[in-house]
CSV table of C-alpha atoms in Angstrom, one decimal:
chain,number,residue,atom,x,y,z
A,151,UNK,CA,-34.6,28.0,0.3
A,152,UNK,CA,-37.3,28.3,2.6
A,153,UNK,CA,-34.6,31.0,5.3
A,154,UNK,CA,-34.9,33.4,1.8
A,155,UNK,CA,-38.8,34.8,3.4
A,156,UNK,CA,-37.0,35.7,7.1
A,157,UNK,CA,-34.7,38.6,8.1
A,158,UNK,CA,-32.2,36.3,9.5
A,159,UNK,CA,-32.0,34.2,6.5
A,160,UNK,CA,-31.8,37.2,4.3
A,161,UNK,CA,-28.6,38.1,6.3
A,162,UNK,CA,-26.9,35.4,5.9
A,163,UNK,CA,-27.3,35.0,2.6
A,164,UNK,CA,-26.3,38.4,2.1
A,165,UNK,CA,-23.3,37.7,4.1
A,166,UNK,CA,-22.5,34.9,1.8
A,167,UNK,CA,-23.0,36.5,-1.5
A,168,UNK,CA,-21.1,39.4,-0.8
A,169,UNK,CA,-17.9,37.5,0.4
A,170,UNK,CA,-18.2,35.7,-3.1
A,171,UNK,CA,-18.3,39.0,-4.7
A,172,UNK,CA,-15.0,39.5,-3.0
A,173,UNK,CA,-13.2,36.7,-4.2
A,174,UNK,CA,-13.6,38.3,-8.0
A,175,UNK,CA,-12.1,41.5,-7.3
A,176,UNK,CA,-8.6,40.3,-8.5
A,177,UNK,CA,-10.3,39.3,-11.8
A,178,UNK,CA,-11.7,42.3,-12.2
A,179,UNK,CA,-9.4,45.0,-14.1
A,180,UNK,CA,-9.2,48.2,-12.1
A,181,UNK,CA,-11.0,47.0,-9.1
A,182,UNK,CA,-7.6,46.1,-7.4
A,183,UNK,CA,-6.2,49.8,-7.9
A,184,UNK,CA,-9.1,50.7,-5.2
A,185,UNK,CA,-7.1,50.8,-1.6
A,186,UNK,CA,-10.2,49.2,0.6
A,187,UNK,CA,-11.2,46.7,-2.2
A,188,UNK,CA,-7.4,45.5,-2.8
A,189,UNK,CA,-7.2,45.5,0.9
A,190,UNK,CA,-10.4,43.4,1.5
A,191,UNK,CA,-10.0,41.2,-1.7
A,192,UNK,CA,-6.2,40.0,0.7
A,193,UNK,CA,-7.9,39.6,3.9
A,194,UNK,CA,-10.1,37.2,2.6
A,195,UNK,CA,-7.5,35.4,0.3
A,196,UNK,CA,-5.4,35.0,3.3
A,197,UNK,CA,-8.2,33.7,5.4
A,198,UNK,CA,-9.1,30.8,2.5
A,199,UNK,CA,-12.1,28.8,3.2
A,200,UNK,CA,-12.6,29.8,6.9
A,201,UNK,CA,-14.5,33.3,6.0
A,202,UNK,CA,-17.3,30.9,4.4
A,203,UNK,CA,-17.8,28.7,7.5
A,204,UNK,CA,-19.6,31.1,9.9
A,205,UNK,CA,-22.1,32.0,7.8
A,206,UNK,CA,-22.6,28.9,6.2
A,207,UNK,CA,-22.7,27.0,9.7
A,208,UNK,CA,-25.1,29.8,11.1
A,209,UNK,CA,-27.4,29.5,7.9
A,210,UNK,CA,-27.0,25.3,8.6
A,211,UNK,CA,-27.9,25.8,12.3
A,212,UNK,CA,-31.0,27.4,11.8
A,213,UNK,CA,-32.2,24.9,8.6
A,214,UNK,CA,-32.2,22.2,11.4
A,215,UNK,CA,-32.8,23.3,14.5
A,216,UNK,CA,-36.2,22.5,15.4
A,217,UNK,CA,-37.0,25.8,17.1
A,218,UNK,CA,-35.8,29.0,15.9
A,219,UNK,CA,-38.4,31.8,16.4
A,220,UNK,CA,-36.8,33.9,13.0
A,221,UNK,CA,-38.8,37.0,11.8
A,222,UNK,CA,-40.6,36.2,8.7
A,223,UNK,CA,-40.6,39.0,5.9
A,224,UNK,CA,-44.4,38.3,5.3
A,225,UNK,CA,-46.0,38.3,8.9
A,226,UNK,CA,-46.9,41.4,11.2
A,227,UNK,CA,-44.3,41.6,14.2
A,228,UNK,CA,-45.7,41.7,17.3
A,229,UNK,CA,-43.7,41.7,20.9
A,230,UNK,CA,-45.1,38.7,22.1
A,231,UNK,CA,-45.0,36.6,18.8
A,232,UNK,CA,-43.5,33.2,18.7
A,233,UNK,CA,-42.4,34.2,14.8
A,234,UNK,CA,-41.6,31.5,11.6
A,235,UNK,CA,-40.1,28.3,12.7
A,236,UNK,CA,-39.0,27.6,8.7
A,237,UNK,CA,-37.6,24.1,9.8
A,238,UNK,CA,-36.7,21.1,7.4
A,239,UNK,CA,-38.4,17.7,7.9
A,240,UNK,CA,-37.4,16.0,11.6
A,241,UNK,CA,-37.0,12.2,10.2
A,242,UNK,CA,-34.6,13.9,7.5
A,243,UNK,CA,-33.0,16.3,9.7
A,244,UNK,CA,-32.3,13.2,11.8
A,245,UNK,CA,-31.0,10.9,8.0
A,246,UNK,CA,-28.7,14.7,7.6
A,247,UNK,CA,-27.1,14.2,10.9
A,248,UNK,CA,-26.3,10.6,11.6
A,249,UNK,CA,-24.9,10.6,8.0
A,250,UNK,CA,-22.8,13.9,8.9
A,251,UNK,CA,-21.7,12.1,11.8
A,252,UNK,CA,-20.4,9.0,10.1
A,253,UNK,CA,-18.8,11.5,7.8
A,254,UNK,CA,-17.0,12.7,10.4
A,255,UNK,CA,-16.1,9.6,11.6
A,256,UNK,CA,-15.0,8.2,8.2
A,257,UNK,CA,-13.0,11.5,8.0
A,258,UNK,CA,-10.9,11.3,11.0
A,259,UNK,CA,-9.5,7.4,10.5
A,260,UNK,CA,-8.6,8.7,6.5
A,261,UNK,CA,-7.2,11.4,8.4
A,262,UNK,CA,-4.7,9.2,11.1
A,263,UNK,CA,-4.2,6.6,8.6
A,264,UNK,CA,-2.7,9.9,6.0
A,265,UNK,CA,-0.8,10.9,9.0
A,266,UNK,CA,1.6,8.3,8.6
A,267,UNK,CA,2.6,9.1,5.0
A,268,UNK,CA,4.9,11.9,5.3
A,269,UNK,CA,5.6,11.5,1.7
A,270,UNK,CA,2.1,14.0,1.2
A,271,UNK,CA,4.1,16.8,3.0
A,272,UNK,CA,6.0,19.6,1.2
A,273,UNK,CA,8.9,19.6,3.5
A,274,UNK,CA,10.8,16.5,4.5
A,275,UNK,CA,12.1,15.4,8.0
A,276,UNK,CA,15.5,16.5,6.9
A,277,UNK,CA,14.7,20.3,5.9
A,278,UNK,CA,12.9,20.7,9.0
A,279,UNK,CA,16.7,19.0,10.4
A,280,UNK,CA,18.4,21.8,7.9
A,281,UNK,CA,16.4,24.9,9.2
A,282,UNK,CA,17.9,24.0,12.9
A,283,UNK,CA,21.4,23.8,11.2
A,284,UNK,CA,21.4,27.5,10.1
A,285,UNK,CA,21.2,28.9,13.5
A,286,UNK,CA,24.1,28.3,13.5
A,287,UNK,CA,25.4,30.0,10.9
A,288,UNK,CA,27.1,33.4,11.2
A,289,UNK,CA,25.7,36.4,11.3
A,290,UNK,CA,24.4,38.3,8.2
A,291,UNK,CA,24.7,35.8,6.4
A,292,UNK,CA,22.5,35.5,2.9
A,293,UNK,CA,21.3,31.9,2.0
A,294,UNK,CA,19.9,30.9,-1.3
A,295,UNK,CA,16.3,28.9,-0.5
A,296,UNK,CA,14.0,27.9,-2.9
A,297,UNK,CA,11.0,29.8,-3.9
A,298,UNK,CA,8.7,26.8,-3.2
A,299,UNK,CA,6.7,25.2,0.0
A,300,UNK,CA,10.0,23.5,0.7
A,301,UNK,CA,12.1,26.2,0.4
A,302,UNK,CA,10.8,28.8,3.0
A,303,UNK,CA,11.9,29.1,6.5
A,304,UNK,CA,9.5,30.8,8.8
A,305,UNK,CA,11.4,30.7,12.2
A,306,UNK,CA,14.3,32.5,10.4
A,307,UNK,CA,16.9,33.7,13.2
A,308,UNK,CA,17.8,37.0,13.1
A,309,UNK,CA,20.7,38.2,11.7
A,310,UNK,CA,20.6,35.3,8.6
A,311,UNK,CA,18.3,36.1,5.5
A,312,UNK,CA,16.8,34.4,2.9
A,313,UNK,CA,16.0,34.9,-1.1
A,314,UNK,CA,13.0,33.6,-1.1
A,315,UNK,CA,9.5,34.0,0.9
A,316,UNK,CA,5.9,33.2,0.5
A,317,UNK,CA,4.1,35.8,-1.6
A,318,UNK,CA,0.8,35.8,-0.5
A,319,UNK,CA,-2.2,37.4,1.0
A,320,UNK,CA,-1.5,40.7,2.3
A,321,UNK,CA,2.6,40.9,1.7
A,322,UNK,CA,4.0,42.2,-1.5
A,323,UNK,CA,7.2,42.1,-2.7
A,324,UNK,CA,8.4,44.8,-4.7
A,325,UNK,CA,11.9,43.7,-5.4
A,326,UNK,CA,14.2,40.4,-5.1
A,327,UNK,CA,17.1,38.9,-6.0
A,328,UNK,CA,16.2,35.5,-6.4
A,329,UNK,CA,15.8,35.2,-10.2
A,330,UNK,CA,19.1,36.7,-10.6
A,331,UNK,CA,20.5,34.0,-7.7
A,332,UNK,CA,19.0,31.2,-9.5
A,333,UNK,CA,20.4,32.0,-12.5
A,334,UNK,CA,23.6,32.6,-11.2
A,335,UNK,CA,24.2,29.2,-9.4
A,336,UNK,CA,22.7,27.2,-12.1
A,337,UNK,CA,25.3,29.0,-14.3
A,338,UNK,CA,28.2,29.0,-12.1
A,339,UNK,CA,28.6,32.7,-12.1
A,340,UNK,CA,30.6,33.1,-9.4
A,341,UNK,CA,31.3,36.8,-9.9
A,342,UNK,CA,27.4,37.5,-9.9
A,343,UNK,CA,26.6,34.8,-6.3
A,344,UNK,CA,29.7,37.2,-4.5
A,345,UNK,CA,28.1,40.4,-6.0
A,346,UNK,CA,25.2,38.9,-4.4
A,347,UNK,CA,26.8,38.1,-1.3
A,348,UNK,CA,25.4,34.9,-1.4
A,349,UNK,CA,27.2,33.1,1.6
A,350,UNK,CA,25.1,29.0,1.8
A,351,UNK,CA,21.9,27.7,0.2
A,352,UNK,CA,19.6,25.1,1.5
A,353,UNK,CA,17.9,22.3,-1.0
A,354,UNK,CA,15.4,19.7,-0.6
A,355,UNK,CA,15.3,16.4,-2.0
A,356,UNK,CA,11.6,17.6,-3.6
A,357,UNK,CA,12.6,20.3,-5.3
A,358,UNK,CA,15.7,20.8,-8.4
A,359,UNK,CA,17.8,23.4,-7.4
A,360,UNK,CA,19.9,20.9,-5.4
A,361,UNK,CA,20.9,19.1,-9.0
A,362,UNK,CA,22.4,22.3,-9.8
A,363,UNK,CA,24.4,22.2,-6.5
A,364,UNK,CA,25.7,18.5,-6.6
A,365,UNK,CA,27.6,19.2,-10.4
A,366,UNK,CA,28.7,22.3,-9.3
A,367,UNK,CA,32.7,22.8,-8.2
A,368,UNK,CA,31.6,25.8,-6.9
A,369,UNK,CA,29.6,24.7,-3.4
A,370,UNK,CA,30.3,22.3,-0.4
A,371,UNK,CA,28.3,20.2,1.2
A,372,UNK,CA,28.5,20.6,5.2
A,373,UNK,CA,25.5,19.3,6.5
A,374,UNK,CA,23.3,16.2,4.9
A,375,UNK,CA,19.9,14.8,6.5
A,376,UNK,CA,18.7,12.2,4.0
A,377,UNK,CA,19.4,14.3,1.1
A,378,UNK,CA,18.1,17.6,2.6
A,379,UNK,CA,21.4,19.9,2.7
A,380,UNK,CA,23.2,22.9,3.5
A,381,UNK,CA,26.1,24.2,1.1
A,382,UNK,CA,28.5,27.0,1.3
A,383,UNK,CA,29.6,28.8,-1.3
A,384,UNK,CA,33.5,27.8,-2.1
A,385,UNK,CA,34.6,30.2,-5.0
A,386,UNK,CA,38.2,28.4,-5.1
A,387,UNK,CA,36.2,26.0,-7.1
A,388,UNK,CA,37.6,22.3,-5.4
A,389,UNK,CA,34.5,20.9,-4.3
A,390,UNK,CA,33.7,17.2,-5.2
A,391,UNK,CA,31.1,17.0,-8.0
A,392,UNK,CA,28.2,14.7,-8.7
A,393,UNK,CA,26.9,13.6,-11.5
A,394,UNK,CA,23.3,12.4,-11.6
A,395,UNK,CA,21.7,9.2,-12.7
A,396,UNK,CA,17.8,9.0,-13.5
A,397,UNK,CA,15.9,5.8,-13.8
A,398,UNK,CA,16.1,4.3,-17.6
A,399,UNK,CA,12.2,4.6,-18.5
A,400,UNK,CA,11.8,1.7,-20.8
A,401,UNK,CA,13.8,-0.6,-18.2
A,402,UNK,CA,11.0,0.1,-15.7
A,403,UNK,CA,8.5,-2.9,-16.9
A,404,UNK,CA,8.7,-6.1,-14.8
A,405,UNK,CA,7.1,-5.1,-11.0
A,406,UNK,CA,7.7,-1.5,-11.7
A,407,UNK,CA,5.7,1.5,-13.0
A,408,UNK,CA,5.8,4.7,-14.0
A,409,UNK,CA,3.4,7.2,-12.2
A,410,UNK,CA,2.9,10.4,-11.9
A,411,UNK,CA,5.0,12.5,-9.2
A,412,UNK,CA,2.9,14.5,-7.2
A,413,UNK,CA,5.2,17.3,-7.1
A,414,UNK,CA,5.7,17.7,-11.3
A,415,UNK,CA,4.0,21.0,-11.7
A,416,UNK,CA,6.0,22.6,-8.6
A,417,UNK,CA,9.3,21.4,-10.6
A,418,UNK,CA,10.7,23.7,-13.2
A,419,UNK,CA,13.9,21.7,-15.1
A,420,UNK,CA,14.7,18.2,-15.1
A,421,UNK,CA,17.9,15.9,-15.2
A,422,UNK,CA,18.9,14.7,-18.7
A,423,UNK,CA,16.9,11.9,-19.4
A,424,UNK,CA,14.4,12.1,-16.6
A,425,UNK,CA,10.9,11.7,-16.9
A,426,UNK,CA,9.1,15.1,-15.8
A,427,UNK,CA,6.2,14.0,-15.0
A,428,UNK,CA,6.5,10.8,-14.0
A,429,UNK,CA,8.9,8.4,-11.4
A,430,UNK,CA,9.6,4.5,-11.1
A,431,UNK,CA,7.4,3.0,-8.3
A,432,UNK,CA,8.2,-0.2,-6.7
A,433,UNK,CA,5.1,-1.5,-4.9
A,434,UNK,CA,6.2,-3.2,-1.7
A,435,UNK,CA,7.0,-7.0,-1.8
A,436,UNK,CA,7.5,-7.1,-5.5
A,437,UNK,CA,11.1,-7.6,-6.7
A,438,UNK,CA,12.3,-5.8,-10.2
A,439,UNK,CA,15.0,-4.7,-12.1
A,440,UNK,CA,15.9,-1.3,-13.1
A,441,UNK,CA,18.7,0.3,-14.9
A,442,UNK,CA,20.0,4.1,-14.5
A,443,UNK,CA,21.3,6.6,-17.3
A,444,UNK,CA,24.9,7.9,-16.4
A,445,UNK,CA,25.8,11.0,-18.7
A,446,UNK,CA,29.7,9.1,-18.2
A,447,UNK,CA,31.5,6.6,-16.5
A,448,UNK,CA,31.6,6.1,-12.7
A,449,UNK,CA,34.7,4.6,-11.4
A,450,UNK,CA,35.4,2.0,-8.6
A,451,UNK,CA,35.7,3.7,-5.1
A,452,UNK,CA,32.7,6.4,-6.2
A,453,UNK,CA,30.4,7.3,-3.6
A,454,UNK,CA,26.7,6.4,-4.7
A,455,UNK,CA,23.5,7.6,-2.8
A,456,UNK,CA,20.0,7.0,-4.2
A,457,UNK,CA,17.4,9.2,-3.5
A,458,UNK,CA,13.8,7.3,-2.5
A,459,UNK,CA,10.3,8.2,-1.2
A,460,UNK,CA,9.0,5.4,1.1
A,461,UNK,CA,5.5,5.7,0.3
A,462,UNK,CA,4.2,4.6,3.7
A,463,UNK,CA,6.1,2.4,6.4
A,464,UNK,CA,8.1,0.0,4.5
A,465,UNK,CA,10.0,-3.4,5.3
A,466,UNK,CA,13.6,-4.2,4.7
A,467,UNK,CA,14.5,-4.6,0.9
A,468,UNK,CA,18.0,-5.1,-0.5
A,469,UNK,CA,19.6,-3.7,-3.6
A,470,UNK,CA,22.3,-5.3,-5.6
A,471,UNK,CA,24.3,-3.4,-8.3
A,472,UNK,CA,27.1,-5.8,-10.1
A,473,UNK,CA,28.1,-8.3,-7.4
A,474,UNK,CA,27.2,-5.6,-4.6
A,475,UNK,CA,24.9,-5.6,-2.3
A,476,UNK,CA,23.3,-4.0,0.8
A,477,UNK,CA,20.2,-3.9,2.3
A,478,UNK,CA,18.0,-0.9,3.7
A,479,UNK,CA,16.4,-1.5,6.9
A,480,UNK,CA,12.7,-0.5,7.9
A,481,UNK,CA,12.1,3.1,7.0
A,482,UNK,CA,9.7,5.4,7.9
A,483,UNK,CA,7.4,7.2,5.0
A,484,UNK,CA,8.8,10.2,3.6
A,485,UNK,CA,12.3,11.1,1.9
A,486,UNK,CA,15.5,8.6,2.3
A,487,UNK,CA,18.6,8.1,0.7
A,488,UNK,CA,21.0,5.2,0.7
A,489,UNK,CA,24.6,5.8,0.0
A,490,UNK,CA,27.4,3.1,-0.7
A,491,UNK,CA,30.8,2.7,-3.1
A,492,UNK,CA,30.7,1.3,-6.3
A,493,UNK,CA,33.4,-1.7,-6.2
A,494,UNK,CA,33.8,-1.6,-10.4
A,495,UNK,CA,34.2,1.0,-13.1
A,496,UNK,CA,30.5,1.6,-14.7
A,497,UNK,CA,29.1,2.8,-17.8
A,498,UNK,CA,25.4,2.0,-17.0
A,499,UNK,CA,24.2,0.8,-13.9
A,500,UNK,CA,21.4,-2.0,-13.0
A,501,UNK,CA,20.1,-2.5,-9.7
A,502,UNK,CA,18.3,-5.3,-8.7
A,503,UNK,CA,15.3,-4.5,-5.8
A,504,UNK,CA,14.4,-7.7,-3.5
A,505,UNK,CA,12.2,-7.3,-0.8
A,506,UNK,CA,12.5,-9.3,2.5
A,507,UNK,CA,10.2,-12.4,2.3
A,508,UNK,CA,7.5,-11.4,4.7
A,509,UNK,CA,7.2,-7.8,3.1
A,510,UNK,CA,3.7,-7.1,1.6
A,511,UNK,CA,2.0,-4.2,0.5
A,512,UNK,CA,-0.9,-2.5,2.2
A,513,UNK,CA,-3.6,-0.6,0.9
A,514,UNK,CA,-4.4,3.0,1.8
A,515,UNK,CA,-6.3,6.3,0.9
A,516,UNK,CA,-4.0,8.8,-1.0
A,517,UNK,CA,-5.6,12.1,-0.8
A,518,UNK,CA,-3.7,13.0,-4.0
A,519,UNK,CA,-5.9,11.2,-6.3
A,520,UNK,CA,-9.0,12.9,-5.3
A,521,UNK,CA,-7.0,16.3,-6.4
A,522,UNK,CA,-5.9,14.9,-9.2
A,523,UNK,CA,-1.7,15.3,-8.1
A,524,UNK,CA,-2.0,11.6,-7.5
A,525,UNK,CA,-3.2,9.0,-10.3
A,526,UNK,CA,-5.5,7.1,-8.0
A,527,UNK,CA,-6.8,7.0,-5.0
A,528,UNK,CA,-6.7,3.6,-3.6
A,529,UNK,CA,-2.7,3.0,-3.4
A,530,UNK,CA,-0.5,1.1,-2.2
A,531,UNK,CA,3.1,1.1,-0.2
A,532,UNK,CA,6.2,0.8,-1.7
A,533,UNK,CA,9.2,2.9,-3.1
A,534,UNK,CA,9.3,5.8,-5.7
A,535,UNK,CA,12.6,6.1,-7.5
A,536,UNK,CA,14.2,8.8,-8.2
A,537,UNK,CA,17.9,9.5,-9.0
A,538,UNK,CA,21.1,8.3,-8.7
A,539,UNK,CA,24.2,10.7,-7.2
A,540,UNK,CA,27.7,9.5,-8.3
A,541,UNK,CA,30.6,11.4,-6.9
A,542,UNK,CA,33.3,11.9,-10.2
């Protein structure tokens, strides 16, 4: 307040109110038709948060320092005049700093205990695994991705394209064939995917468009990394099919809750009976039972994969559907998926969770909560359920 009476303060401020300003051109109707506004309002989307930091450490800087020889607005200048020292307090300006510093401190253990919870990512281990597969794909070849943080490939290698790329800042697209894609596979139009010349597509565990893919006839898998894949398009129509399984809500009671999935406002359809919104979580240590929704019967001999998030580094559990059983080892945080054959015909199927005896949960910060993706912020480890694949 006091940095409003010098020329330097003035500057800053200005500097600061006038990026503001910036930020509400896109609001504004008609401003954006202007060439240097539109142009300025995209630079400074692009750039985020990090146009405010100079100015606003600059107009920090000279709050504290104790020595800063500004020009006062009020005051005669003279060439030999030491100028306005408008400093704050010393003994707070001391409080301000050491608490900063503990701040900082504070911030960067949250920071490398987050690190080991690759369940906060947008991508999985196995898309980054998927995006090295398709260099080796031929060239001029068109792959369906998904228009979400888990679908775009950056490092794409020439000669391959994709349907989908981030929209933002200064790039605009003015024309795409990715509705029309998405449509099309979800539909099993084959006529419209060849028009297309839609060749492979790439899903992620996170996102839906690989539920569309696994019932399909129509596309192969030929590369899997823990339920990240890469499909080609077969239009003879003899691929093996899936059929999906979500977790039966109301069997989810006993050492398992239903929370909210970070992810459920980047998702766009769902899987017969599935919650939106919300998955079965298993906190680590604590056995339950759940039971899955099958749409039909599952025969003996069918492959079975469930598709997990570990949230955080997790112990061996086993899981036991009928009289089978087999247990997961140690996995890292992140994406998984455990596959085995179903030894007897099913109609429903219940799978019992036991966790090794010396498995415990620990406690952590989940970033999530404070955004409000997450439904708390002091969480704990364990599993979040999601589906069931059945080959049929």
């Amino acid at each position: 307040w006091k940095l409003r009476k010098t020329v330097e303060g003035r500057l800053l401020i200005s500097w600061i109110a006038m990026l503001w300003l910036l930020t509400a051109i896109h609001l504004i109707e008609g401003l954006q038709d202007i060439p240097v506004l539109s142009l300025l309002s995209y630079t400074l989307y692009s750039m985020g948060l990090h146009a405010f930091h100079i100015p606003l450490a600059a107009l920090s800087a000279l709050w504290l320092s104790p020595a800063t020889g500004l020009n006062s607005l009020d005051s005669k200048r003279g060439l030999l005049s030491i100028n306005w020292d408008p400093t704050t307090n010393e003994k707070f300006a001391r409080i301000l700093t050491a608490s900063v510093l503990v701040a900082i401190i504070i911030a960067n253990i949250i920071t490398i205990q987050i690190a080991q919870h690759d369940e906060l990512r947008p991508v999985t281990d196995g898309d980054l695994e998927i995006r090295e597969a398709i260099e080796n794909l031929p060239e001029n070849s068109i792959i369906y991705t998904e228009n979400n943080h888990w679908g775009y490939v950056f490092d794409l290698p020439n000669g391959l394209e994709t349907t989908s790329i981030p929209s933002l800042g200064l790039l605009k697209i003015d024309e795409t064939i990715h509705p029309l894609a998405t449509s099309a596979i979800k539909h099993d139009n084959i006529t419209r995917i060849s028009q297309l010349g839609i060749d492979y597509a790439i899903s992620s565990p996170i996102g839906t468009i690989g539920w569309s893919l696994a019932e399909s006839r129509y596309w192969s898998i030929i590369e899997d990394f823990d339920g990240s894949r890469l499909w080609q398009f077969n239009p003879s129509g003899n691929s093996q099919q899936s059929t999906l399984a979500p977790v039966n809500e109301s069997s989810c009671s006993e050492n398992c809750e239903m929370r909210l999935d970070p992810w459920r406002e980047n998702r766009y359809e769902n899987i017969g009976q599935m919650n939106q919104d919300y998955r079965a979580f298993v906190e680590e240590g604590k056995n339950t039972i759940v039971d899955f929704d099958l749409s039909r019967t599952v025969f003996v001999n069918s492959n079975s994969c469930l598709f997990f998030e570990s949230i955080g580094n997790i112990d061996d559990f086993t899981v036991k559907v009928g009289s089978q059983q087999s247990t997961i080892k140690q996995t890292d945080s992140g994406w998984h998926t455990h596959c085995f054959s179903l030894n007897e015909t099913l109609t429903q199927i219940t799978m019992e969770i036991t966790w090794h005896e010396s498995a415990s949960s620990s406690t952590w910060i989940n970033p999530s909560g404070f955004s409000g993706r997450g439904d708390r912020i002091l969480d704990t480890t364990g599993i979040r359920l999601h589906w069931l694949e059945i080959d049929v």
